[in-house]
Each structure stands twice: as C-alpha cells, then as structure tokens.
Amino acid sequence: MAAEESKIKNVAIASDDSQSIEKEEEIKHEKETDLGISLDKLSLGPKKKLLVIPLGGLIVHRAHVRDRATLPKNRRPDLTYGKFKVYKRPFCEEFLRFCFERFEVGLWSSAMEHNIDKVLTQIIGELKTKFLFTWDQNQCTKTRFTCFGNDYKPLFLKELKYIWEKKYSSGEYSSSNTLLITDPEKALLNPVLFYIFNLIFYLLINTAIFPKEYDIKNKNDDFLGPNGELRAFLDGLADAIDVPSYVKDNPFGEAAITPSHPHWDFYSEIISSGGKEESSDDEFWDSDWSY
C-alpha cells in the first residue's frame, strides 16, 4: 500500500514538473515573440538597400538608324520601333534576378515613359513587375543644357532627393542606403553644395557609380554575368554597413565629375544654375533621344 502511494506521489510530482516545464517554455516563447516584435519596431530602416539602375547603357543598347557606326553588322536587334533599334545585353535577365534577391530595385531612365514600357515588355517580360518603381524622363530634372560635345542631345539629371522624399512599403531611403547607377553628368546635383562668400564648395557623398556603357560590338561582353565585376561589387555592397563608405573604399567605373574634371567650367555652370537654363524650344526637351 505504501509502495502504491509512493508511486502515485512520484507520478504527481513528475506531472507537476512536466506542466512547470511546459509553462516555462510557453513564457519563454512569448518573451521571444515580444522581443522580436520590439526589434522589428526598432528597425526603422528598410531591410534591403535601394539600387537604382538605368535602362540604356546597362541593360540594353539603343541606337538610331542614322547612327550607323553604332549598329552591329552581324546581329539583329531584339526590338525595333520607329527609327530605333534595341539590343539586349548578355546576362541581363540573370543579372536582374541577382539584383532583386539582394536589393530593392528601382529603374530610372531618362527616356519617355511609353518607350520604356515597350522595351521592358519585350526585353525582360514579367520581371518588369518586380521593380520598386519605374521612373522616366518626367521625374528627371530638365537642365535646359545639352550634353557636352553634343548639341543635339539634351541633358537630364537624376536627383536622388526626389526618391528620398517618398515613402515606400519597404521602408525609407537616404544617402546611407541608396546606390544610383548612371552616367557621371546625370548625377551632377547629388553631391552636397554649399556656399561660403559666394564660393561653391562641392562635397562628394558617394551615392553613385558610373560603369562604362555597353559596347554592342563586344561579342564577349560578360559585365552582367555571374563572374562579372559588377556582380562582385554589388555582392559586397549588399552586406556593407552603408553605401557611401563602401563606394569610397571600392572605386568602380568612371570617376565622378568634380572640380578636378577637365571640363569643370562647363559642368559647374549647370550646377550653379541648379540645372536650369532658359530655352524657348520645349519640344526639344520632351526628348526621345536620351535613354
């Protein structure tokens, strides 16, 4: 009888211990959940950095039929519309998938909206729906200047402040977590400018890189490929603490336009005017040329 009572007592104790352990585990789980929610709330920035890419020069090459020197002789265009021929760059779709996995990706082209949509549909198909945003000429700053050495090509600028002013479902962006890929002249107004006694001081903030444009005649182009230098650069950027420090420590592509540039007199005029110059020919600035 005593043995049976002892057995029952041990079972009861074991049951109590089991319930106690379960209760402790439940409390621990609740605390971890609460902590996770708290940490999520404290994480004010987006989980992925923002990568802003162009269309022409990186993903495709677009050429006017009159520019015969830029047309390859042994390759058919992937798309023809109007007087333009468009050539898809090798590895462009794989490259975009690579980018979408590591970044929030926005596309910003200085072409007109209807032309961008046409090219994206033909060249990358459904991948175009993965962009955080698709911006065109309307979101660019019309400088009223033409590109250096080409009086027929209007110069459009891409000012990152317009992106940073907006709120996105993925978070808010700033100079610390945004990288723009473009041409050096299109990023002219992104460095910080300040004036002391009417002198312009130009502070480079390292929020952009400037790869050389796609050379359509290079049959061995693998710049966007798995072993290409751009993927290696972006792989490191995805894990970096912030964009400006990484860009500064890992120079890539062409140099930014600064006061040491040989044509600084030309570009400083654009900067000091805020990109605005009077012109009466508005149709010229609603241009189909730029990409």
PDB file of C-alpha atoms in Angstrom:
ATOM      1  CA  MET A   1       0.000   0.000   0.000  1.00  0.00           C
ATOM      2  CA  ALA A   2       2.803   2.370   0.966  1.00  0.00           C
ATOM      3  CA  ALA A   3       4.586   1.482  -2.265  1.00  0.00           C
ATOM      4  CA  GLU A   4       1.492   2.325  -4.299  1.00  0.00           C
ATOM      5  CA  GLU A   5       1.073   5.679  -2.506  1.00  0.00           C
ATOM      6  CA  SER A   6       4.739   6.479  -3.181  1.00  0.00           C
ATOM      7  CA  LYS A   7       4.292   5.593  -6.856  1.00  0.00           C
ATOM      8  CA  ILE A   8       1.216   7.810  -7.134  1.00  0.00           C
ATOM      9  CA  LYS A   9       3.088  10.618  -5.387  1.00  0.00           C
ATOM     10  CA  ASN A  10       6.030  10.321  -7.790  1.00  0.00           C
ATOM     11  CA  VAL A  11       3.699  10.385 -10.802  1.00  0.00           C
ATOM     12  CA  ALA A  12       2.022  13.518  -9.447  1.00  0.00           C
ATOM     13  CA  ILE A  13       5.390  15.201  -8.902  1.00  0.00           C
ATOM     14  CA  ALA A  14       6.525  14.212 -12.401  1.00  0.00           C
ATOM     15  CA  SER A  15       3.264  15.565 -13.823  1.00  0.00           C
ATOM     16  CA  ASP A  16       3.715  18.840 -11.935  1.00  0.00           C
ATOM     17  CA  ASP A  17       7.310  19.108 -13.177  1.00  0.00           C
ATOM     18  CA  SER A  18       6.175  18.462 -16.751  1.00  0.00           C
ATOM     19  CA  GLN A  19       3.495  21.150 -16.530  1.00  0.00           C
ATOM     20  CA  SER A  20       6.018  23.538 -14.995  1.00  0.00           C
ATOM     21  CA  ILE A  21       8.481  22.955 -17.842  1.00  0.00           C
ATOM     22  CA  GLU A  22       5.740  23.440 -20.437  1.00  0.00           C
ATOM     23  CA  LYS A  23       4.695  26.673 -18.726  1.00  0.00           C
ATOM     24  CA  GLU A  24       8.308  27.923 -18.685  1.00  0.00           C
ATOM     25  CA  GLU A  25       8.692  27.100 -22.379  1.00  0.00           C
ATOM     26  CA  GLU A  26       5.440  28.936 -23.148  1.00  0.00           C
ATOM     27  CA  ILE A  27       6.567  32.043 -21.229  1.00  0.00           C
ATOM     28  CA  LYS A  28       9.985  31.904 -22.930  1.00  0.00           C
ATOM     29  CA  HIS A  29       8.337  31.695 -26.365  1.00  0.00           C
ATOM     30  CA  GLU A  30       6.066  34.646 -25.561  1.00  0.00           C
ATOM     31  CA  LYS A  31       9.059  36.711 -24.446  1.00  0.00           C
ATOM     32  CA  GLU A  32      10.989  35.851 -27.606  1.00  0.00           C
ATOM     33  CA  THR A  33       7.971  36.773 -29.721  1.00  0.00           C
ATOM     34  CA  ASP A  34       7.546  40.070 -27.890  1.00  0.00           C
ATOM     35  CA  LEU A  35      11.261  40.767 -28.254  1.00  0.00           C
ATOM     36  CA  GLY A  36      11.093  40.021 -31.973  1.00  0.00           C
ATOM     37  CA  ILE A  37       8.191  42.425 -32.399  1.00  0.00           C
ATOM     38  CA  SER A  38      10.035  45.062 -30.384  1.00  0.00           C
ATOM     39  CA  LEU A  39      13.166  44.680 -32.507  1.00  0.00           C
ATOM     40  CA  ASP A  40      11.089  44.908 -35.670  1.00  0.00           C
ATOM     41  CA  LYS A  41       9.577  48.139 -34.407  1.00  0.00           C
ATOM     42  CA  LEU A  42      13.031  49.488 -33.580  1.00  0.00           C
ATOM     43  CA  SER A  43      14.269  48.661 -37.072  1.00  0.00           C
ATOM     44  CA  LEU A  44      13.156  51.852 -38.757  1.00  0.00           C
ATOM     45  CA  GLY A  45      15.107  51.427 -41.988  1.00  0.00           C
ATOM     46  CA  PRO A  46      14.422  49.018 -44.848  1.00  0.00           C
ATOM     47  CA  LYS A  47      15.935  45.544 -44.700  1.00  0.00           C
ATOM     48  CA  LYS A  48      17.438  45.848 -48.181  1.00  0.00           C
ATOM     49  CA  LYS A  49      19.364  48.726 -49.675  1.00  0.00           C
ATOM     50  CA  LEU A  50      17.923  50.509 -52.702  1.00  0.00           C
ATOM     51  CA  LEU A  51      19.625  50.030 -56.058  1.00  0.00           C
ATOM     52  CA  VAL A  52      18.562  52.449 -58.809  1.00  0.00           C
ATOM     53  CA  ILE A  53      19.557  51.359 -62.302  1.00  0.00           C
ATOM     54  CA  PRO A  54      19.227  52.816 -65.810  1.00  0.00           C
ATOM     55  CA  LEU A  55      17.891  51.087 -68.893  1.00  0.00           C
ATOM     56  CA  GLY A  56      20.096  52.205 -71.777  1.00  0.00           C
ATOM     57  CA  GLY A  57      23.815  51.617 -71.471  1.00  0.00           C
ATOM     58  CA  LEU A  58      23.409  48.943 -68.786  1.00  0.00           C
ATOM     59  CA  ILE A  59      20.543  46.601 -69.705  1.00  0.00           C
ATOM     60  CA  VAL A  60      20.211  47.423 -73.409  1.00  0.00           C
ATOM     61  CA  HIS A  61      21.864  49.369 -76.199  1.00  0.00           C
ATOM     62  CA  ARG A  62      19.594  51.625 -78.209  1.00  0.00           C
ATOM     63  CA  ALA A  63      20.681  53.145 -81.493  1.00  0.00           C
ATOM     64  CA  HIS A  64      19.075  55.483 -84.008  1.00  0.00           C
ATOM     65  CA  VAL A  65      19.069  54.115 -87.541  1.00  0.00           C
ATOM     66  CA  ARG A  66      21.023  57.136 -88.742  1.00  0.00           C
ATOM     67  CA  ASP A  67      23.879  56.328 -86.354  1.00  0.00           C
ATOM     68  CA  ARG A  68      25.183  53.502 -88.481  1.00  0.00           C
ATOM     69  CA  ALA A  69      28.537  53.464 -86.729  1.00  0.00           C
ATOM     70  CA  THR A  70      26.831  52.215 -83.556  1.00  0.00           C
ATOM     71  CA  LEU A  71      24.899  49.414 -85.273  1.00  0.00           C
ATOM     72  CA  PRO A  72      26.439  45.918 -85.197  1.00  0.00           C
ATOM     73  CA  LYS A  73      26.777  44.300 -88.617  1.00  0.00           C
ATOM     74  CA  ASN A  74      26.289  40.673 -87.617  1.00  0.00           C
ATOM     75  CA  ARG A  75      23.443  40.931 -85.142  1.00  0.00           C
ATOM     76  CA  ARG A  76      19.756  41.588 -85.477  1.00  0.00           C
ATOM     77  CA  PRO A  77      18.069  43.923 -82.975  1.00  0.00           C
ATOM     78  CA  ASP A  78      15.862  42.387 -80.293  1.00  0.00           C
ATOM     79  CA  LEU A  79      13.356  45.181 -80.808  1.00  0.00           C
ATOM     80  CA  THR A  80      12.746  47.794 -83.487  1.00  0.00           C
ATOM     81  CA  TYR A  81      10.336  50.687 -83.099  1.00  0.00           C
ATOM     82  CA  GLY A  82      10.184  53.883 -85.080  1.00  0.00           C
ATOM     83  CA  LYS A  83      13.727  54.784 -86.060  1.00  0.00           C
ATOM     84  CA  PHE A  84      15.331  53.000 -83.128  1.00  0.00           C
ATOM     85  CA  LYS A  85      16.890  49.570 -82.748  1.00  0.00           C
ATOM     86  CA  VAL A  86      17.295  47.984 -79.317  1.00  0.00           C
ATOM     87  CA  TYR A  87      19.825  45.283 -78.431  1.00  0.00           C
ATOM     88  CA  LYS A  88      19.553  43.170 -75.297  1.00  0.00           C
ATOM     89  CA  ARG A  89      22.734  42.879 -73.231  1.00  0.00           C
ATOM     90  CA  PRO A  90      24.054  39.373 -72.442  1.00  0.00           C
ATOM     91  CA  PHE A  91      23.049  38.055 -68.999  1.00  0.00           C
ATOM     92  CA  CYS A  92      20.645  40.962 -68.390  1.00  0.00           C
ATOM     93  CA  GLU A  93      17.778  38.804 -67.080  1.00  0.00           C
ATOM     94  CA  GLU A  94      20.043  36.759 -64.795  1.00  0.00           C
ATOM     95  CA  PHE A  95      21.606  39.989 -63.570  1.00  0.00           C
ATOM     96  CA  LEU A  96      18.215  41.463 -62.695  1.00  0.00           C
ATOM     97  CA  ARG A  97      17.240  38.336 -60.739  1.00  0.00           C
ATOM     98  CA  PHE A  98      20.548  38.625 -58.881  1.00  0.00           C
ATOM     99  CA  CYS A  99      19.710  42.235 -58.009  1.00  0.00           C
ATOM    100  CA  PHE A 100      16.119  41.527 -56.954  1.00  0.00           C
ATOM    101  CA  GLU A 101      17.362  38.895 -54.477  1.00  0.00           C
ATOM    102  CA  ARG A 102      19.748  41.308 -52.755  1.00  0.00           C
ATOM    103  CA  PHE A 103      18.205  44.761 -53.157  1.00  0.00           C
ATOM    104  CA  GLU A 104      15.050  46.710 -53.621  1.00  0.00           C
ATOM    105  CA  VAL A 105      15.496  47.790 -57.231  1.00  0.00           C
ATOM    106  CA  GLY A 106      14.171  50.892 -58.928  1.00  0.00           C
ATOM    107  CA  LEU A 107      14.542  51.657 -62.618  1.00  0.00           C
ATOM    108  CA  TRP A 108      15.170  55.264 -63.631  1.00  0.00           C
ATOM    109  CA  SER A 109      15.562  56.087 -67.299  1.00  0.00           C
ATOM    110  CA  SER A 110      15.711  59.469 -68.986  1.00  0.00           C
ATOM    111  CA  ALA A 111      13.655  58.081 -71.875  1.00  0.00           C
ATOM    112  CA  MET A 112       9.962  58.782 -72.329  1.00  0.00           C
ATOM    113  CA  GLU A 113       7.509  56.573 -70.452  1.00  0.00           C
ATOM    114  CA  HIS A 114       5.867  54.861 -73.434  1.00  0.00           C
ATOM    115  CA  ASN A 115       9.240  53.856 -74.849  1.00  0.00           C
ATOM    116  CA  ILE A 116      10.448  52.429 -71.539  1.00  0.00           C
ATOM    117  CA  ASP A 117       7.395  50.201 -71.148  1.00  0.00           C
ATOM    118  CA  LYS A 118       7.727  48.952 -74.706  1.00  0.00           C
ATOM    119  CA  VAL A 119      11.368  47.989 -74.229  1.00  0.00           C
ATOM    120  CA  LEU A 120      10.866  46.372 -70.812  1.00  0.00           C
ATOM    121  CA  THR A 121       7.968  44.244 -72.044  1.00  0.00           C
ATOM    122  CA  GLN A 122       9.973  42.954 -74.987  1.00  0.00           C
ATOM    123  CA  ILE A 123      13.334  42.536 -73.259  1.00  0.00           C
ATOM    124  CA  ILE A 124      12.594  41.262 -69.721  1.00  0.00           C
ATOM    125  CA  GLY A 125       8.865  40.436 -69.735  1.00  0.00           C
ATOM    126  CA  GLU A 126       7.291  39.801 -66.310  1.00  0.00           C
ATOM    127  CA  LEU A 127      10.478  40.752 -64.484  1.00  0.00           C
ATOM    128  CA  LYS A 128       9.484  44.377 -65.001  1.00  0.00           C
ATOM    129  CA  THR A 129       6.801  43.972 -62.307  1.00  0.00           C
ATOM    130  CA  LYS A 130       9.473  43.425 -59.650  1.00  0.00           C
ATOM    131  CA  PHE A 131      10.821  46.982 -59.751  1.00  0.00           C
ATOM    132  CA  LEU A 132      10.016  49.050 -56.673  1.00  0.00           C
ATOM    133  CA  PHE A 133       9.351  51.916 -59.077  1.00  0.00           C
ATOM    134  CA  THR A 134       9.878  52.719 -62.745  1.00  0.00           C
ATOM    135  CA  TRP A 135      10.733  56.352 -63.379  1.00  0.00           C
ATOM    136  CA  ASP A 136      11.143  58.104 -66.691  1.00  0.00           C
ATOM    137  CA  GLN A 137      12.021  61.471 -68.198  1.00  0.00           C
ATOM    138  CA  ASN A 138       9.212  63.142 -66.264  1.00  0.00           C
ATOM    139  CA  GLN A 139      10.983  62.502 -62.944  1.00  0.00           C
ATOM    140  CA  CYS A 140      14.307  63.834 -64.255  1.00  0.00           C
ATOM    141  CA  THR A 141      15.429  67.438 -63.927  1.00  0.00           C
ATOM    142  CA  LYS A 142      15.306  69.139 -67.323  1.00  0.00           C
ATOM    143  CA  THR A 143      18.538  71.089 -67.316  1.00  0.00           C
ATOM    144  CA  ARG A 144      17.954  73.188 -70.446  1.00  0.00           C
ATOM    145  CA  PHE A 145      21.562  72.281 -71.282  1.00  0.00           C
ATOM    146  CA  THR A 146      22.821  69.798 -73.847  1.00  0.00           C
ATOM    147  CA  CYS A 147      25.382  67.074 -73.237  1.00  0.00           C
ATOM    148  CA  PHE A 148      28.996  68.146 -73.532  1.00  0.00           C
ATOM    149  CA  GLY A 149      30.126  67.801 -77.146  1.00  0.00           C
ATOM    150  CA  ASN A 150      26.641  67.009 -78.466  1.00  0.00           C
ATOM    151  CA  ASP A 151      24.348  69.979 -79.079  1.00  0.00           C
ATOM    152  CA  TYR A 152      21.525  67.682 -80.206  1.00  0.00           C
ATOM    153  CA  LYS A 153      21.298  65.592 -77.037  1.00  0.00           C
ATOM    154  CA  PRO A 154      19.507  67.265 -74.088  1.00  0.00           C
ATOM    155  CA  LEU A 155      20.951  66.707 -70.632  1.00  0.00           C
ATOM    156  CA  PHE A 156      18.637  65.306 -67.956  1.00  0.00           C
ATOM    157  CA  LEU A 157      19.673  64.959 -64.323  1.00  0.00           C
ATOM    158  CA  LYS A 158      18.643  62.361 -61.748  1.00  0.00           C
ATOM    159  CA  GLU A 159      18.318  63.946 -58.304  1.00  0.00           C
ATOM    160  CA  LEU A 160      18.148  61.367 -55.553  1.00  0.00           C
ATOM    161  CA  LYS A 161      16.359  63.761 -53.214  1.00  0.00           C
ATOM    162  CA  TYR A 162      13.129  63.057 -55.100  1.00  0.00           C
ATOM    163  CA  ILE A 163      13.433  59.371 -54.248  1.00  0.00           C
ATOM    164  CA  TRP A 164      14.313  60.081 -50.625  1.00  0.00           C
ATOM    165  CA  GLU A 165      11.296  62.347 -50.195  1.00  0.00           C
ATOM    166  CA  LYS A 166       8.911  59.466 -50.908  1.00  0.00           C
ATOM    167  CA  LYS A 167       7.794  56.689 -48.574  1.00  0.00           C
ATOM    168  CA  TYR A 168       7.765  53.088 -49.739  1.00  0.00           C
ATOM    169  CA  SER A 169       6.272  49.915 -48.314  1.00  0.00           C
ATOM    170  CA  SER A 170       9.805  48.540 -47.989  1.00  0.00           C
ATOM    171  CA  GLY A 171      10.950  51.474 -45.843  1.00  0.00           C
ATOM    172  CA  GLU A 172      12.525  54.889 -46.183  1.00  0.00           C
ATOM    173  CA  TYR A 173      15.689  55.598 -48.132  1.00  0.00           C
ATOM    174  CA  SER A 174      18.530  58.061 -47.787  1.00  0.00           C
ATOM    175  CA  SER A 175      22.156  58.559 -48.781  1.00  0.00           C
ATOM    176  CA  SER A 176      23.153  55.782 -46.370  1.00  0.00           C
ATOM    177  CA  ASN A 177      21.248  53.012 -48.169  1.00  0.00           C
ATOM    178  CA  THR A 178      20.839  54.118 -51.804  1.00  0.00           C
ATOM    179  CA  LEU A 179      23.092  53.478 -54.798  1.00  0.00           C
ATOM    180  CA  LEU A 180      22.447  55.075 -58.186  1.00  0.00           C
ATOM    181  CA  ILE A 181      23.960  53.600 -61.348  1.00  0.00           C
ATOM    182  CA  THR A 182      24.043  56.185 -64.126  1.00  0.00           C
ATOM    183  CA  ASP A 183      26.277  58.456 -66.221  1.00  0.00           C
ATOM    184  CA  PRO A 184      28.513  60.916 -64.306  1.00  0.00           C
ATOM    185  CA  GLU A 185      26.800  64.007 -65.727  1.00  0.00           C
ATOM    186  CA  LYS A 186      23.328  62.804 -64.705  1.00  0.00           C
ATOM    187  CA  ALA A 187      24.393  62.712 -61.047  1.00  0.00           C
ATOM    188  CA  LEU A 188      25.741  66.278 -61.021  1.00  0.00           C
ATOM    189  CA  LEU A 189      23.275  67.625 -58.457  1.00  0.00           C
ATOM    190  CA  ASN A 190      23.544  64.755 -55.976  1.00  0.00           C
ATOM    191  CA  PRO A 191      26.708  65.893 -54.148  1.00  0.00           C
ATOM    192  CA  VAL A 192      26.130  68.393 -51.385  1.00  0.00           C
ATOM    193  CA  LEU A 193      26.701  72.005 -52.450  1.00  0.00           C
ATOM    194  CA  PHE A 194      27.245  74.851 -50.050  1.00  0.00           C
ATOM    195  CA  TYR A 195      28.396  78.430 -50.414  1.00  0.00           C
ATOM    196  CA  ILE A 196      30.858  80.498 -48.385  1.00  0.00           C
ATOM    197  CA  PHE A 197      31.456  84.089 -49.509  1.00  0.00           C
ATOM    198  CA  ASN A 198      29.962  83.283 -52.940  1.00  0.00           C
ATOM    199  CA  LEU A 199      32.338  80.362 -53.457  1.00  0.00           C
ATOM    200  CA  ILE A 200      30.892  76.953 -54.305  1.00  0.00           C
ATOM    201  CA  PHE A 201      32.092  74.027 -52.196  1.00  0.00           C
ATOM    202  CA  TYR A 202      31.426  70.593 -53.619  1.00  0.00           C
ATOM    203  CA  LEU A 203      31.176  67.648 -51.212  1.00  0.00           C
ATOM    204  CA  LEU A 204      31.031  64.245 -52.864  1.00  0.00           C
ATOM    205  CA  ILE A 205      28.693  61.918 -50.947  1.00  0.00           C
ATOM    206  CA  ASN A 206      29.439  58.667 -52.833  1.00  0.00           C
ATOM    207  CA  THR A 207      25.902  57.559 -53.646  1.00  0.00           C
ATOM    208  CA  ALA A 208      26.535  56.622 -57.282  1.00  0.00           C
ATOM    209  CA  ILE A 209      28.795  54.604 -59.559  1.00  0.00           C
ATOM    210  CA  PHE A 210      29.356  55.133 -63.267  1.00  0.00           C
ATOM    211  CA  PRO A 211      30.094  51.965 -65.273  1.00  0.00           C
ATOM    212  CA  LYS A 212      31.124  52.359 -68.890  1.00  0.00           C
ATOM    213  CA  GLU A 213      28.265  51.956 -71.348  1.00  0.00           C
ATOM    214  CA  TYR A 214      27.543  48.633 -73.002  1.00  0.00           C
ATOM    215  CA  ASP A 215      29.685  48.232 -76.123  1.00  0.00           C
ATOM    216  CA  ILE A 216      27.396  46.461 -78.556  1.00  0.00           C
ATOM    217  CA  LYS A 217      30.367  45.391 -80.700  1.00  0.00           C
ATOM    218  CA  ASN A 218      31.965  43.456 -77.848  1.00  0.00           C
ATOM    219  CA  LYS A 219      30.893  39.878 -78.548  1.00  0.00           C
ATOM    220  CA  ASN A 220      32.476  38.644 -75.320  1.00  0.00           C
ATOM    221  CA  ASP A 221      30.706  41.089 -73.026  1.00  0.00           C
ATOM    222  CA  ASP A 222      30.129  39.432 -69.645  1.00  0.00           C
ATOM    223  CA  PHE A 223      29.885  42.537 -67.475  1.00  0.00           C
ATOM    224  CA  LEU A 224      26.478  41.441 -66.121  1.00  0.00           C
ATOM    225  CA  GLY A 225      27.463  37.772 -65.969  1.00  0.00           C
ATOM    226  CA  PRO A 226      27.951  35.632 -62.826  1.00  0.00           C
ATOM    227  CA  ASN A 227      31.689  36.318 -62.854  1.00  0.00           C
ATOM    228  CA  GLY A 228      31.327  39.923 -63.982  1.00  0.00           C
ATOM    229  CA  GLU A 229      32.857  42.736 -61.955  1.00  0.00           C
ATOM    230  CA  LEU A 230      29.521  44.462 -61.336  1.00  0.00           C
ATOM    231  CA  ARG A 231      28.027  41.457 -59.538  1.00  0.00           C
ATOM    232  CA  ALA A 232      31.134  41.190 -57.362  1.00  0.00           C
ATOM    233  CA  PHE A 233      30.830  44.866 -56.435  1.00  0.00           C
ATOM    234  CA  LEU A 234      27.111  44.602 -55.655  1.00  0.00           C
ATOM    235  CA  ASP A 235      27.578  41.416 -53.624  1.00  0.00           C
ATOM    236  CA  GLY A 236      29.858  43.330 -51.308  1.00  0.00           C
ATOM    237  CA  LEU A 237      27.523  46.303 -51.205  1.00  0.00           C
ATOM    238  CA  ALA A 238      24.559  44.176 -50.114  1.00  0.00           C
ATOM    239  CA  ASP A 239      26.426  43.208 -46.930  1.00  0.00           C
ATOM    240  CA  ALA A 240      28.061  46.585 -46.321  1.00  0.00           C
ATOM    241  CA  ILE A 241      27.107  48.767 -43.354  1.00  0.00           C
ATOM    242  CA  ASP A 242      26.352  51.781 -45.548  1.00  0.00           C
ATOM    243  CA  VAL A 243      26.608  52.825 -49.194  1.00  0.00           C
ATOM    244  CA  PRO A 244      28.908  55.897 -49.073  1.00  0.00           C
ATOM    245  CA  SER A 245      31.679  54.151 -47.112  1.00  0.00           C
ATOM    246  CA  TYR A 246      31.599  51.121 -49.396  1.00  0.00           C
ATOM    247  CA  VAL A 247      31.643  53.215 -52.587  1.00  0.00           C
ATOM    248  CA  LYS A 248      34.518  55.308 -51.249  1.00  0.00           C
ATOM    249  CA  ASP A 249      36.564  52.236 -50.315  1.00  0.00           C
ATOM    250  CA  ASN A 250      35.775  50.334 -53.533  1.00  0.00           C
ATOM    251  CA  PRO A 251      36.141  52.709 -56.529  1.00  0.00           C
ATOM    252  CA  PHE A 252      34.198  51.452 -59.531  1.00  0.00           C
ATOM    253  CA  GLY A 253      33.820  52.649 -63.134  1.00  0.00           C
ATOM    254  CA  GLU A 254      34.366  56.235 -64.196  1.00  0.00           C
ATOM    255  CA  ALA A 255      35.196  58.973 -61.730  1.00  0.00           C
ATOM    256  CA  ALA A 256      32.551  61.425 -60.564  1.00  0.00           C
ATOM    257  CA  ILE A 257      32.584  64.929 -62.038  1.00  0.00           C
ATOM    258  CA  THR A 258      34.345  67.171 -59.513  1.00  0.00           C
ATOM    259  CA  PRO A 259      36.316  70.443 -59.682  1.00  0.00           C
ATOM    260  CA  SER A 260      39.333  68.482 -60.969  1.00  0.00           C
ATOM    261  CA  HIS A 261      37.424  67.447 -64.119  1.00  0.00           C
ATOM    262  CA  PRO A 262      38.922  68.930 -67.340  1.00  0.00           C
ATOM    263  CA  HIS A 263      35.515  70.359 -68.333  1.00  0.00           C
ATOM    264  CA  TRP A 264      34.590  71.624 -64.878  1.00  0.00           C
ATOM    265  CA  ASP A 265      33.809  75.109 -66.215  1.00  0.00           C
ATOM    266  CA  PHE A 266      31.017  73.624 -68.316  1.00  0.00           C
ATOM    267  CA  TYR A 267      29.598  71.409 -65.571  1.00  0.00           C
ATOM    268  CA  SER A 268      29.942  73.991 -62.789  1.00  0.00           C
ATOM    269  CA  GLU A 269      27.668  76.287 -64.798  1.00  0.00           C
ATOM    270  CA  ILE A 270      24.991  73.595 -64.761  1.00  0.00           C
ATOM    271  CA  ILE A 271      25.465  73.048 -61.036  1.00  0.00           C
ATOM    272  CA  SER A 272      25.394  76.721 -60.083  1.00  0.00           C
ATOM    273  CA  SER A 273      22.201  77.229 -62.106  1.00  0.00           C
ATOM    274  CA  GLY A 274      20.537  74.267 -60.430  1.00  0.00           C
ATOM    275  CA  GLY A 275      20.272  72.718 -63.871  1.00  0.00           C
ATOM    276  CA  LYS A 276      18.010  75.444 -65.242  1.00  0.00           C
ATOM    277  CA  GLU A 277      18.705  77.427 -68.400  1.00  0.00           C
ATOM    278  CA  GLU A 278      16.128  79.343 -70.388  1.00  0.00           C
ATOM    279  CA  SER A 279      15.032  77.893 -73.713  1.00  0.00           C
ATOM    280  CA  SER A 280      12.026  78.527 -75.916  1.00  0.00           C
ATOM    281  CA  ASP A 281      12.052  75.136 -77.600  1.00  0.00           C
ATOM    282  CA  ASP A 282      10.080  72.980 -75.167  1.00  0.00           C
ATOM    283  CA  GLU A 283       9.557  70.208 -77.708  1.00  0.00           C
ATOM    284  CA  PHE A 284      13.297  69.637 -77.843  1.00  0.00           C
ATOM    285  CA  TRP A 285      13.352  68.856 -74.115  1.00  0.00           C
ATOM    286  CA  ASP A 286      10.498  66.379 -74.344  1.00  0.00           C
ATOM    287  CA  SER A 287      13.118  64.247 -75.960  1.00  0.00           C
ATOM    288  CA  ASP A 288      13.058  60.724 -77.294  1.00  0.00           C
ATOM    289  CA  TRP A 289      16.817  60.796 -77.641  1.00  0.00           C
ATOM    290  CA  SER A 290      18.006  60.285 -74.112  1.00  0.00           C
ATOM    291  CA  TYR A 291      17.927  56.829 -72.514  1.00  0.00           C
TER     292      TYR A 291
END
